[in-house]
Short mmCIF file of C-alpha atoms (C1' of nucleotides) in Angstrom, two decimals:
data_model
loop_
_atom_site.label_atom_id
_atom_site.label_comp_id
_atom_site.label_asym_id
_atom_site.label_seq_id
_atom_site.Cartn_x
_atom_site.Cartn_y
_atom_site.Cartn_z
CA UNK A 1 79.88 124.92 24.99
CA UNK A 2 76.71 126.23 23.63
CA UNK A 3 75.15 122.87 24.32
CA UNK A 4 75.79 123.33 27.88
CA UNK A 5 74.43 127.01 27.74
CA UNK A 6 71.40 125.77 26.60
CA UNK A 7 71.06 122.91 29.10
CA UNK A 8 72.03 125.35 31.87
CA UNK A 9 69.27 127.68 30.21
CA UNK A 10 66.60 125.54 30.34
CA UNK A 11 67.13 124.26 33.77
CA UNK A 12 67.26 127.98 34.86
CA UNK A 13 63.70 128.42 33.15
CA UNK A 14 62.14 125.22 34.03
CA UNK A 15 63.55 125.55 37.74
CA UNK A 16 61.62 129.44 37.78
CA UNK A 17 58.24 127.42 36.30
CA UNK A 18 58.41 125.39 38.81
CA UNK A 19 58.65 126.80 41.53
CA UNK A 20 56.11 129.71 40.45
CA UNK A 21 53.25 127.02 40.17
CA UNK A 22 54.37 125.33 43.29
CA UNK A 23 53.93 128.75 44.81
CA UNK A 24 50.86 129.20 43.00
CA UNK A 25 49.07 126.20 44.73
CA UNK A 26 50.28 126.91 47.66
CA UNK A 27 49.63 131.15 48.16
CA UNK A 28 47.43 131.76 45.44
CA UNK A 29 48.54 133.64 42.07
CA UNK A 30 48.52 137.03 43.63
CA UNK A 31 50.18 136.41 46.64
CA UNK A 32 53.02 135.01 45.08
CA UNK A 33 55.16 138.17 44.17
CA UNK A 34 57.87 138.20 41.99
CA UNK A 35 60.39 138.58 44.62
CA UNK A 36 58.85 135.44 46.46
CA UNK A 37 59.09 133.26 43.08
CA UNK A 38 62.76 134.58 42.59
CA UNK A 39 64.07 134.03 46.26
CA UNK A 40 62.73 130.62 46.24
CA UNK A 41 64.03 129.47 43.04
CA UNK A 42 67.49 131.33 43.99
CA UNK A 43 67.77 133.36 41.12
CA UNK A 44 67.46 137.26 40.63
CA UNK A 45 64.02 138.70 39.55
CA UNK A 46 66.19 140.78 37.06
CA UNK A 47 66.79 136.99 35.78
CA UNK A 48 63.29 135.67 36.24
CA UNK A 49 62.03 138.63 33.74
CA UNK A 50 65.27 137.74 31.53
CA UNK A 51 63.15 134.51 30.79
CA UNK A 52 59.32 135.42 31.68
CA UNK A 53 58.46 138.91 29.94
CA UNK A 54 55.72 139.19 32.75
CA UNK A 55 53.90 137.68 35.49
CA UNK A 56 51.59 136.85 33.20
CA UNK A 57 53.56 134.36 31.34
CA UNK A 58 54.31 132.23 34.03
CA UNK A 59 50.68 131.42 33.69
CA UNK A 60 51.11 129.75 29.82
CA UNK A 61 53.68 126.69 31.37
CA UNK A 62 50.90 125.92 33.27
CA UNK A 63 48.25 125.79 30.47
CA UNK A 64 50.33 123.96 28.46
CA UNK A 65 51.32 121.40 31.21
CA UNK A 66 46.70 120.99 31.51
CA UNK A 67 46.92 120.34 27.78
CA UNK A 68 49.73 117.44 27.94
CA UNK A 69 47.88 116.14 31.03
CA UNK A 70 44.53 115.91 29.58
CA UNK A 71 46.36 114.39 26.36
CA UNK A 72 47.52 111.92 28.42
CA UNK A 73 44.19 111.09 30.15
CA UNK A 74 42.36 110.92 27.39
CA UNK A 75 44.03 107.95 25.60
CA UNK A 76 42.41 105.61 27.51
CA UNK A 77 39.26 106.28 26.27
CA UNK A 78 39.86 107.35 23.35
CA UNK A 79 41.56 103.64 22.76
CA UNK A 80 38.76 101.95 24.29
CA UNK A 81 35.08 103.20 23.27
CA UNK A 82 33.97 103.71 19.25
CA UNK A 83 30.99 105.15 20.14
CA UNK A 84 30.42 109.09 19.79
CA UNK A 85 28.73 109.54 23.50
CA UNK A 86 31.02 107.78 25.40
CA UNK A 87 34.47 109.17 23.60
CA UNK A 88 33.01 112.67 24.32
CA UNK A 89 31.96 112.14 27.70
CA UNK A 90 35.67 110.42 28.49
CA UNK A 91 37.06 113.61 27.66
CA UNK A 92 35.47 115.95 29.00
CA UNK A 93 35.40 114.43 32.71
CA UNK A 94 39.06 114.20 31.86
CA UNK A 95 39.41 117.58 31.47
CA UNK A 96 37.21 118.66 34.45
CA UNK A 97 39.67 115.81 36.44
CA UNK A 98 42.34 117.53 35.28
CA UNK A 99 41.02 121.17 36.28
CA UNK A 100 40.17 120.16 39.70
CA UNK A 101 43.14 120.17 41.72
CA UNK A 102 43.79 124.11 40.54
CA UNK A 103 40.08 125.20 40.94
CA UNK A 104 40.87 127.40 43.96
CA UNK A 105 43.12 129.60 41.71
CA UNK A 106 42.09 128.63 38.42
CA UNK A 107 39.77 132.35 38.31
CA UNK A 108 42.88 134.05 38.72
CA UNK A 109 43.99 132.40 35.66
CA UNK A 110 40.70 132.72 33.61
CA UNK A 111 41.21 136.36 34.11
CA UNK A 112 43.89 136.64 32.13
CA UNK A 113 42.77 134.28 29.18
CA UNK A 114 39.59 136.00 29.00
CA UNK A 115 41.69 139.32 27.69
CA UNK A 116 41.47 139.52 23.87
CA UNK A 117 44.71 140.93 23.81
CA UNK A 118 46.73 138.33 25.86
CA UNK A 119 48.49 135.83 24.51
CA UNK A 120 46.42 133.26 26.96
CA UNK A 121 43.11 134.01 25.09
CA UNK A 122 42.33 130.51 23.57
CA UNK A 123 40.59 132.70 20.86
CA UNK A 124 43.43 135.08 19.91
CA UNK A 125 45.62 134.44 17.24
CA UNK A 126 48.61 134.06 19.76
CA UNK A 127 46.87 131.08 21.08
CA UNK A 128 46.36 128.82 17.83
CA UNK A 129 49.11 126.16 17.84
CA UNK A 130 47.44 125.18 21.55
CA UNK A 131 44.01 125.97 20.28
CA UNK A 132 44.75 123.21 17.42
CA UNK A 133 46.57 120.68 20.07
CA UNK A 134 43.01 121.38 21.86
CA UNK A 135 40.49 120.99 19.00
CA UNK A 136 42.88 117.82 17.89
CA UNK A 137 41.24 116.02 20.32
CA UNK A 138 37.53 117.22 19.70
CA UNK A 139 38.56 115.76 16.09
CA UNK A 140 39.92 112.71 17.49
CA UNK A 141 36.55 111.81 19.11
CA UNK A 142 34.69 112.47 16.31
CA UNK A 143 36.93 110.52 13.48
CA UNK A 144 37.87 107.24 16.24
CA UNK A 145 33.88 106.91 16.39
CA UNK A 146 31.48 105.19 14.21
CA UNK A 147 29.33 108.20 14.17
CA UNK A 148 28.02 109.12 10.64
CA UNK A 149 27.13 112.19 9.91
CA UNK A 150 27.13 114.31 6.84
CA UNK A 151 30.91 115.02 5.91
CA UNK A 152 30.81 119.22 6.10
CA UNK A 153 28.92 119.14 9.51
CA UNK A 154 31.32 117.03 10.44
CA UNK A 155 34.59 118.84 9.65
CA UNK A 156 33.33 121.40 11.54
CA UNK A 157 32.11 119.32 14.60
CA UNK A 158 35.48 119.25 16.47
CA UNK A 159 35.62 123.00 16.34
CA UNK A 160 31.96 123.03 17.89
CA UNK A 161 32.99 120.36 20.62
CA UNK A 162 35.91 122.78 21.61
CA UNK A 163 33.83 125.57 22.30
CA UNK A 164 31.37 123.11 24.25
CA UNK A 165 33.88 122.44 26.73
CA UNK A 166 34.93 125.96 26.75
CA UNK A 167 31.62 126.67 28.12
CA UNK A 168 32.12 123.72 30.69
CA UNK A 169 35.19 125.12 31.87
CA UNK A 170 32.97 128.37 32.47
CA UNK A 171 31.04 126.61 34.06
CA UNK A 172 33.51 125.21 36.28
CA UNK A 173 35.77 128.25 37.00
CA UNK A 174 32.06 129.35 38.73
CA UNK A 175 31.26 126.10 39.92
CA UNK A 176 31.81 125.93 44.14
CA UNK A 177 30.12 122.88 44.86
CA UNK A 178 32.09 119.99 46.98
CA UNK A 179 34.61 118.49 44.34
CA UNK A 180 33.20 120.44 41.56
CA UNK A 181 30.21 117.59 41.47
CA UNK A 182 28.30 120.00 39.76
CA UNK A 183 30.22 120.50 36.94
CA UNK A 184 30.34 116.42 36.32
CA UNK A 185 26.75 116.48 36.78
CA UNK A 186 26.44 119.37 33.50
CA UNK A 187 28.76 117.32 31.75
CA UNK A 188 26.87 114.24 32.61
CA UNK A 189 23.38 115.13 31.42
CA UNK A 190 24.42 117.58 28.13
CA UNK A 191 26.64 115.08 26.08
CA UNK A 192 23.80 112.93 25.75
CA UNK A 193 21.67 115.97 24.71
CA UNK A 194 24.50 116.58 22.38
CA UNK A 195 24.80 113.21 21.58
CA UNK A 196 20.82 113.31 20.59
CA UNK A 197 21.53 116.75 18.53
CA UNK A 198 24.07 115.26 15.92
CA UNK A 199 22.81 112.25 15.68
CA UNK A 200 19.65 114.37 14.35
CA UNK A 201 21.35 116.38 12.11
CA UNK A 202 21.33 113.56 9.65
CA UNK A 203 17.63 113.07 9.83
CA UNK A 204 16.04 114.85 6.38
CA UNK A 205 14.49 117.56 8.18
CA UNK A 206 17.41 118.81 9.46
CA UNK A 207 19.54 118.74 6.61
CA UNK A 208 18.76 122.25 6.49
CA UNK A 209 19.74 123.74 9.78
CA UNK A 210 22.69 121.46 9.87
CA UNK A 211 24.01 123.26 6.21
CA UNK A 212 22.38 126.81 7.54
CA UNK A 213 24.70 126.05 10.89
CA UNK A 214 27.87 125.26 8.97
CA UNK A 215 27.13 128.18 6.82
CA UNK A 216 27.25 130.58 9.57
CA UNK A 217 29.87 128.87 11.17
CA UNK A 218 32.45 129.43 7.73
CA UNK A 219 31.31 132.88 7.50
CA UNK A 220 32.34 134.27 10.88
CA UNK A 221 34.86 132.67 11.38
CA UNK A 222 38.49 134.74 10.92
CA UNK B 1 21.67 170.90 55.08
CA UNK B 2 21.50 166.75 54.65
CA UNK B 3 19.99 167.16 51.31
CA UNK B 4 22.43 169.71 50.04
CA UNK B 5 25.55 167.59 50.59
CA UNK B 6 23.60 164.08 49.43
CA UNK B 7 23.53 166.42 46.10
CA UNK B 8 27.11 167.47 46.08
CA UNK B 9 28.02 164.02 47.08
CA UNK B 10 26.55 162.69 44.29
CA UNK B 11 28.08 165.46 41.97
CA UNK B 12 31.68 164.57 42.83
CA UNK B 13 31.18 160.84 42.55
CA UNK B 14 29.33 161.82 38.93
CA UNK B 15 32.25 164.11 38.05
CA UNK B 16 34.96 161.14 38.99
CA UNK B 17 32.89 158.26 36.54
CA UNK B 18 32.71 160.69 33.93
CA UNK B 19 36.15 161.63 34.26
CA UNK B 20 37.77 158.43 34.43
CA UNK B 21 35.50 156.99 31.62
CA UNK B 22 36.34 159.97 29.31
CA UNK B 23 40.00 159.30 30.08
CA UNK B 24 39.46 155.67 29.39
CA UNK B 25 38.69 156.67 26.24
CA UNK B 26 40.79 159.05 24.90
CA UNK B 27 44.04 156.92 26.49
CA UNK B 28 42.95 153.73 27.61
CA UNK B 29 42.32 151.75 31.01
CA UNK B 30 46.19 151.06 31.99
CA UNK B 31 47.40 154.33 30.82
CA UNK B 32 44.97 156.20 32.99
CA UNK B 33 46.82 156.27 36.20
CA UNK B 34 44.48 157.20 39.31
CA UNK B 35 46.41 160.32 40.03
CA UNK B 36 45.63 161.47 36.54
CA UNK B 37 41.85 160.98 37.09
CA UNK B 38 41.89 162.87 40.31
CA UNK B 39 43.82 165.66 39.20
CA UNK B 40 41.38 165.67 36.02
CA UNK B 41 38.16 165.82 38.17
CA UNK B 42 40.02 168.42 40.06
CA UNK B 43 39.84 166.12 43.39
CA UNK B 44 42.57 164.49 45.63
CA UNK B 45 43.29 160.81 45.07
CA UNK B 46 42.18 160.02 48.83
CA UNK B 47 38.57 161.43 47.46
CA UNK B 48 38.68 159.61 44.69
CA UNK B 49 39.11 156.16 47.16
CA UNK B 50 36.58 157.83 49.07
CA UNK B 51 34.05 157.54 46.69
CA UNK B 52 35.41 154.33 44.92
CA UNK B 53 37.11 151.78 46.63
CA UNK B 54 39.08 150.41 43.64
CA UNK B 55 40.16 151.55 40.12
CA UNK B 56 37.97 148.50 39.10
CA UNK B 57 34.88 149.60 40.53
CA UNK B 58 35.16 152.73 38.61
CA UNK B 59 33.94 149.74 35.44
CA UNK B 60 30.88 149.32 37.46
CA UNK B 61 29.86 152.64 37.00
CA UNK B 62 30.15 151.85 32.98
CA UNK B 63 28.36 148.46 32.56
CA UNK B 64 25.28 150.16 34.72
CA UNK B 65 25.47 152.52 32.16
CA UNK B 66 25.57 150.45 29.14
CA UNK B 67 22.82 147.95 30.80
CA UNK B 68 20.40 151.23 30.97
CA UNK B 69 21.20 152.16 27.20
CA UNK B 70 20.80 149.17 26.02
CA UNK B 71 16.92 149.12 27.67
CA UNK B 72 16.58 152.96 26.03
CA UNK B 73 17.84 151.28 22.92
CA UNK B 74 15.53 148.47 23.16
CA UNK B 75 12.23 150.25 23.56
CA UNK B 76 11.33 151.05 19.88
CA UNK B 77 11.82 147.91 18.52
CA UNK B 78 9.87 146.29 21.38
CA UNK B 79 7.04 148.41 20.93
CA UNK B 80 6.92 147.59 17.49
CA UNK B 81 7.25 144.21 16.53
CA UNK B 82 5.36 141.41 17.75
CA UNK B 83 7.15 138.33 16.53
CA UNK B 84 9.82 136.62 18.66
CA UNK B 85 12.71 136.66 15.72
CA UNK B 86 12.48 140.82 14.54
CA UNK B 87 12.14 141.59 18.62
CA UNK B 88 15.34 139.61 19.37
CA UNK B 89 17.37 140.73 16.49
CA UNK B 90 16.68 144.31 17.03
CA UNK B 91 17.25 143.71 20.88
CA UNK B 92 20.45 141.87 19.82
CA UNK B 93 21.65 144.50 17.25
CA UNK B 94 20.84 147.00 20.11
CA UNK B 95 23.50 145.24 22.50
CA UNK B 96 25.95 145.42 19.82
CA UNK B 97 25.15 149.07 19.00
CA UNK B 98 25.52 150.20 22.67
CA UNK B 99 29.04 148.71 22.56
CA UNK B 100 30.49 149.19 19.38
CA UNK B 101 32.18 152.96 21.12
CA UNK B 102 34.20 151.44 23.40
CA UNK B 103 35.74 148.23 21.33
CA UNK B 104 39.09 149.72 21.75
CA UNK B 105 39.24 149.45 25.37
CA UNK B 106 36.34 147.16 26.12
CA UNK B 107 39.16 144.08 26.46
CA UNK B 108 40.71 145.73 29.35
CA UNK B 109 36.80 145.85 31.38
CA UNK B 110 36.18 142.44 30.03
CA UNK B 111 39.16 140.91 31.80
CA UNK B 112 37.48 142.18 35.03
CA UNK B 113 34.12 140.68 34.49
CA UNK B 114 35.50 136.88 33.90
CA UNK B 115 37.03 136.94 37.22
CA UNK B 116 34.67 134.82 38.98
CA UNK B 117 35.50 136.42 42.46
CA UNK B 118 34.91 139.96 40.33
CA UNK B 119 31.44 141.56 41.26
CA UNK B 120 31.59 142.62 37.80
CA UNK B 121 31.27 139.06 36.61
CA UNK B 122 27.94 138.82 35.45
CA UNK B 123 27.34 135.01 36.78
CA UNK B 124 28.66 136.00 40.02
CA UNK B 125 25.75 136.23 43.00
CA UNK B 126 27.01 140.15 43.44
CA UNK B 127 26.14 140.76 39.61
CA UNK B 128 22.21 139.32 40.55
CA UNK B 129 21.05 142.72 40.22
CA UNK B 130 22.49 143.97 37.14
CA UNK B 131 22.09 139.89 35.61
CA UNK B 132 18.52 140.09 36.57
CA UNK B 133 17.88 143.96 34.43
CA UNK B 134 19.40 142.13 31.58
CA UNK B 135 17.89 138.71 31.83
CA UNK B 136 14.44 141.13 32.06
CA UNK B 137 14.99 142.14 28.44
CA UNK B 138 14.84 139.02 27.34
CA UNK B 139 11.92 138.24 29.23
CA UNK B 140 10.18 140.98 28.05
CA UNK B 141 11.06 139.62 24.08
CA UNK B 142 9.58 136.46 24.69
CA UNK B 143 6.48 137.66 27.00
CA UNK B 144 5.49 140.36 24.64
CA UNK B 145 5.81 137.96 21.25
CA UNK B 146 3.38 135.77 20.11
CA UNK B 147 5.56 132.97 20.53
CA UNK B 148 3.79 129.99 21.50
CA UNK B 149 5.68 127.26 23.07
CA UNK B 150 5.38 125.04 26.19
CA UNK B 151 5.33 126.89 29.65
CA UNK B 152 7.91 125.22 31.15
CA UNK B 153 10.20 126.07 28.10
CA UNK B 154 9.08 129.78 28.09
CA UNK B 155 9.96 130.41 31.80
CA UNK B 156 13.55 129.12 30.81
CA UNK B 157 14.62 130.66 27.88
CA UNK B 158 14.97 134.55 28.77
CA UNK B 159 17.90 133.15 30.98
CA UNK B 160 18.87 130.98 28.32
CA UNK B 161 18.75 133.96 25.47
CA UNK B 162 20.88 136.20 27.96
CA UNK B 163 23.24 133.34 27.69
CA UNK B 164 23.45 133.55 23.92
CA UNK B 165 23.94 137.14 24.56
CA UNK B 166 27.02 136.54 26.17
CA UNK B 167 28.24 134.72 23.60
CA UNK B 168 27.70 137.38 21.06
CA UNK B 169 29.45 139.97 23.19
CA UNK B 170 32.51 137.09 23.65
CA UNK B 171 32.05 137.11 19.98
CA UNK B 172 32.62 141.12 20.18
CA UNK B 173 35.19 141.31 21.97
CA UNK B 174 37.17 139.57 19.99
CA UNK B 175 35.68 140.87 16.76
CA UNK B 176 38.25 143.29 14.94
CA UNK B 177 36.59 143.80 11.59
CA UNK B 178 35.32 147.38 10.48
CA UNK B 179 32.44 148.64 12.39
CA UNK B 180 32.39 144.94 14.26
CA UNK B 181 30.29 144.22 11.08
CA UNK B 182 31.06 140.43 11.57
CA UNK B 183 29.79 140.79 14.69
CA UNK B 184 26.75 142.16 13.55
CA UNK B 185 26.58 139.28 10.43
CA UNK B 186 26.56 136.80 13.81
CA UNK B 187 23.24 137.82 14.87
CA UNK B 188 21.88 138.19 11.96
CA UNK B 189 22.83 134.72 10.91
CA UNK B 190 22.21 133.21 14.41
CA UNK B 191 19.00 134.32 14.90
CA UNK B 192 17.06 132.93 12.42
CA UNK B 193 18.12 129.90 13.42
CA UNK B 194 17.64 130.18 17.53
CA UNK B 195 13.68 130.86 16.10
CA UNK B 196 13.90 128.28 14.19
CA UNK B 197 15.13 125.72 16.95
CA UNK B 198 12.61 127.60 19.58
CA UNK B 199 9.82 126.97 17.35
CA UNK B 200 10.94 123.57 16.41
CA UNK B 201 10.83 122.82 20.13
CA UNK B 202 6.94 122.45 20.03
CA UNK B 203 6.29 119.85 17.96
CA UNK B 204 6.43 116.38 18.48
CA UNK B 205 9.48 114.78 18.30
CA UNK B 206 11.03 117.81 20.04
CA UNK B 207 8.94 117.70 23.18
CA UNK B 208 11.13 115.03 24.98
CA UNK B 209 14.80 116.61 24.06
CA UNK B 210 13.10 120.24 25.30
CA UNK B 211 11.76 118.55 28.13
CA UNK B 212 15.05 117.15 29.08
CA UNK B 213 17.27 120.88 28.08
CA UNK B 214 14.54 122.37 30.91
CA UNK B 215 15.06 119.51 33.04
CA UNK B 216 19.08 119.97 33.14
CA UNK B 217 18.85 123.84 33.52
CA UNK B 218 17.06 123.28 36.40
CA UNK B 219 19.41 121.10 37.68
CA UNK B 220 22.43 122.74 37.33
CA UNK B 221 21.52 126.73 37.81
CA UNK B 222 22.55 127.18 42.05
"C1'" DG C 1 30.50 163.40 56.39
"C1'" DT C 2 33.30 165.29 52.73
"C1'" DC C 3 37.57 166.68 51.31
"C1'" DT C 4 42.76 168.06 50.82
"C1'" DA C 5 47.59 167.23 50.79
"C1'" DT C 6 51.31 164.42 51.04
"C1'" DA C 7 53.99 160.60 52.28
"C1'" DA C 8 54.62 155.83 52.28
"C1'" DC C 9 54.07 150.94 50.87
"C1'" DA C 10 54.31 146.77 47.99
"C1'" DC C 11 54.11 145.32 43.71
"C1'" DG C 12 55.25 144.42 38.57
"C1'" DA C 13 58.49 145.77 35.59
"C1'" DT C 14 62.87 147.88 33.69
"C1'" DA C 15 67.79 149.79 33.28
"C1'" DG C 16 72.15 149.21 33.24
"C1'" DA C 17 76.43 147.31 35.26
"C1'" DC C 18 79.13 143.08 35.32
"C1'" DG D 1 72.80 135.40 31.92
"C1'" DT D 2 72.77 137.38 35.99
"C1'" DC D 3 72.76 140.90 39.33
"C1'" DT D 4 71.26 145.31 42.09
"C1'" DA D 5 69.00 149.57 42.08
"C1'" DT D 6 65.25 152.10 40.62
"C1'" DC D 7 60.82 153.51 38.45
"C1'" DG D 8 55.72 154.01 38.05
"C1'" DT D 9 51.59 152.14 39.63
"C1'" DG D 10 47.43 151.01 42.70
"C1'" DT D 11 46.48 151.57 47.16
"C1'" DT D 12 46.74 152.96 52.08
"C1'" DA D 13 47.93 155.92 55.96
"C1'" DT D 14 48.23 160.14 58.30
"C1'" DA D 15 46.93 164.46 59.79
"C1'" DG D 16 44.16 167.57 59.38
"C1'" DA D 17 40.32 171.48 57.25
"C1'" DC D 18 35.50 172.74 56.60
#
DNA sequence: GTCTATAACACGATAGAC
DNA sequence: GTCTATCGTGTTATAGAC
């Protein structure tokens, strides 16, 4: 009995996700009203709100279905290379692939995760369990590689690496160029700069900055 | 006759920014409904659309107002020192100061300026103006410093310090300690070490990895 | 060109009945 | 869980006054 109300419950919910992204790709965010997303998915928008608090929150199934995806195209890689440069250039072209398709509405979106208070924010505290699926990966390419570095820079590195393609997916929400080439291309020429930066940190005069930079980095952060 | 009602134009759009900004203040930006504002300024709503096409654009009016604070705010300091680090620390701390009044309700204006279809985005082509009075600061810390690092370098990294800027006032944003004293222990901490990578970029070993940062700037800026 | 007054519209969101 | 009816908002439209 309550098994079924649950089954029924989730189909209601995943059948109102659904059909709100389809909508999405298909109108654009704003142009898909409430009303619309209801009367296509045949339910009331009294009963959309009974499992979406807002508009808004449509928007989180479909960051969490870009996290799974990129997840998923990332194993490959991730299986494959050892070496730092490569892992980290796998994944981030996998997570520009798997931006592309939306990029038309994807500002729409950005909007909302760029509000400290919203839930979306990949820097509020709402945010951490996919902030820590994200950085999981960062960490991933980092301990999979045979990149040695000193061992507090590089418990910290992951975190760094997440932020670095948080500034490529700035990039990209402001990228127009014909399939996004642009973006590919900034990905393309900084991981080797990056690459050349941490390999560097290990060099003796560096040893400073590197400590000064994980100072700074333990000290502001919450 | 022309001259009389460009002044009195100019007085009612004054008296609906400072209206609307005072009433983002004491209540917020959502809870300040645009029939409040008029009736507040003592003008109809269709004036109020008369003079501002949007509630948004009514944030313009506040970020042009911040951007020329920050340049009154930046003038002692710039006078003053002569060395890069001091000049961009007290141009930093500046930013910071200029903002610190409207944390509360700075999230809400925020949200408006990632929109990449926003004019108020600052990367967007619509924000050149306003970018280029900020990027100008910057310029004017490096030019007026006794800095000495390649050319090609120099003419990139106003652009590039505006950058970092940005990421301070992400950092802001976000930033809900007293005072937004973390925010303040960022730049401090960070830039002591951005002088110490800028004048690390001149010798030797450095010349090829600046070379190629330039190089990729270049490429990617549209 | 500047401004008022008021009504109307579409939207996100909510209330309350069933 | 689901519905219909309704609210408050940004915004637009209309019809004019000075």
């Amino acid at each position: 009995m309550t098994e079924e109300k649950a089954v029924k419950s989730e189909q209601t919910r995943a059948l109102i996700v659904e059909t709100a992204l389809r909508l999405f790709r298909e109108r654009g965010y704003e142009a898909t009203t409430m009303r619309v997303i209801a009367k296509e998915a045949g339910v009331s928008v009294g009963n959309a709100y009974y499992y979406f608090a807002s508009k808004e929150e449509l928007i989180q199934a479909y960051f969490d279905e870009l996290q799974e995806e990129h997840a998923r195209a990332c194993r490959d890689v991730l299986a494959r290379e050892r070496d730092f440069a490569p892992r980290l250039l796998g994944v981030l072209r996998a997570r520009v692939d798997t931006m592309v398709p939306y990029h038309a509405f994807a500002g729409k979106f950005f909007k909302f995760a760029a509000e400290p208070t919203s839930p979306l924010n990949p820097f509020s505290a709402d945010a951490g369990p996919s902030r820590a699926a994200a950085v999981a990966i960062y960490r991933e390419v980092v301990d999979g590689s045979t990149l040695r570095i000193d061992g507090e820079f590089r418990r910290e590195l992951p975190e760094l690496l997440w932020i670095y393609s948080m500034g490529i997916v700035l990039y990209w929400v402001h990228d127009s160029s014909p399939g996004c080439a642009k973006t590919y291309l900034l990905v393309d020429r900084t991981v080797p700069l990056v690459d050349r930066m941490v390999s560097m940190s290990r060099l003796p005069g560096f040893k400073s900055v590197t400590r000064q930079l994980v100072g700074i980095i333990r000290e502001v952060r919450d």
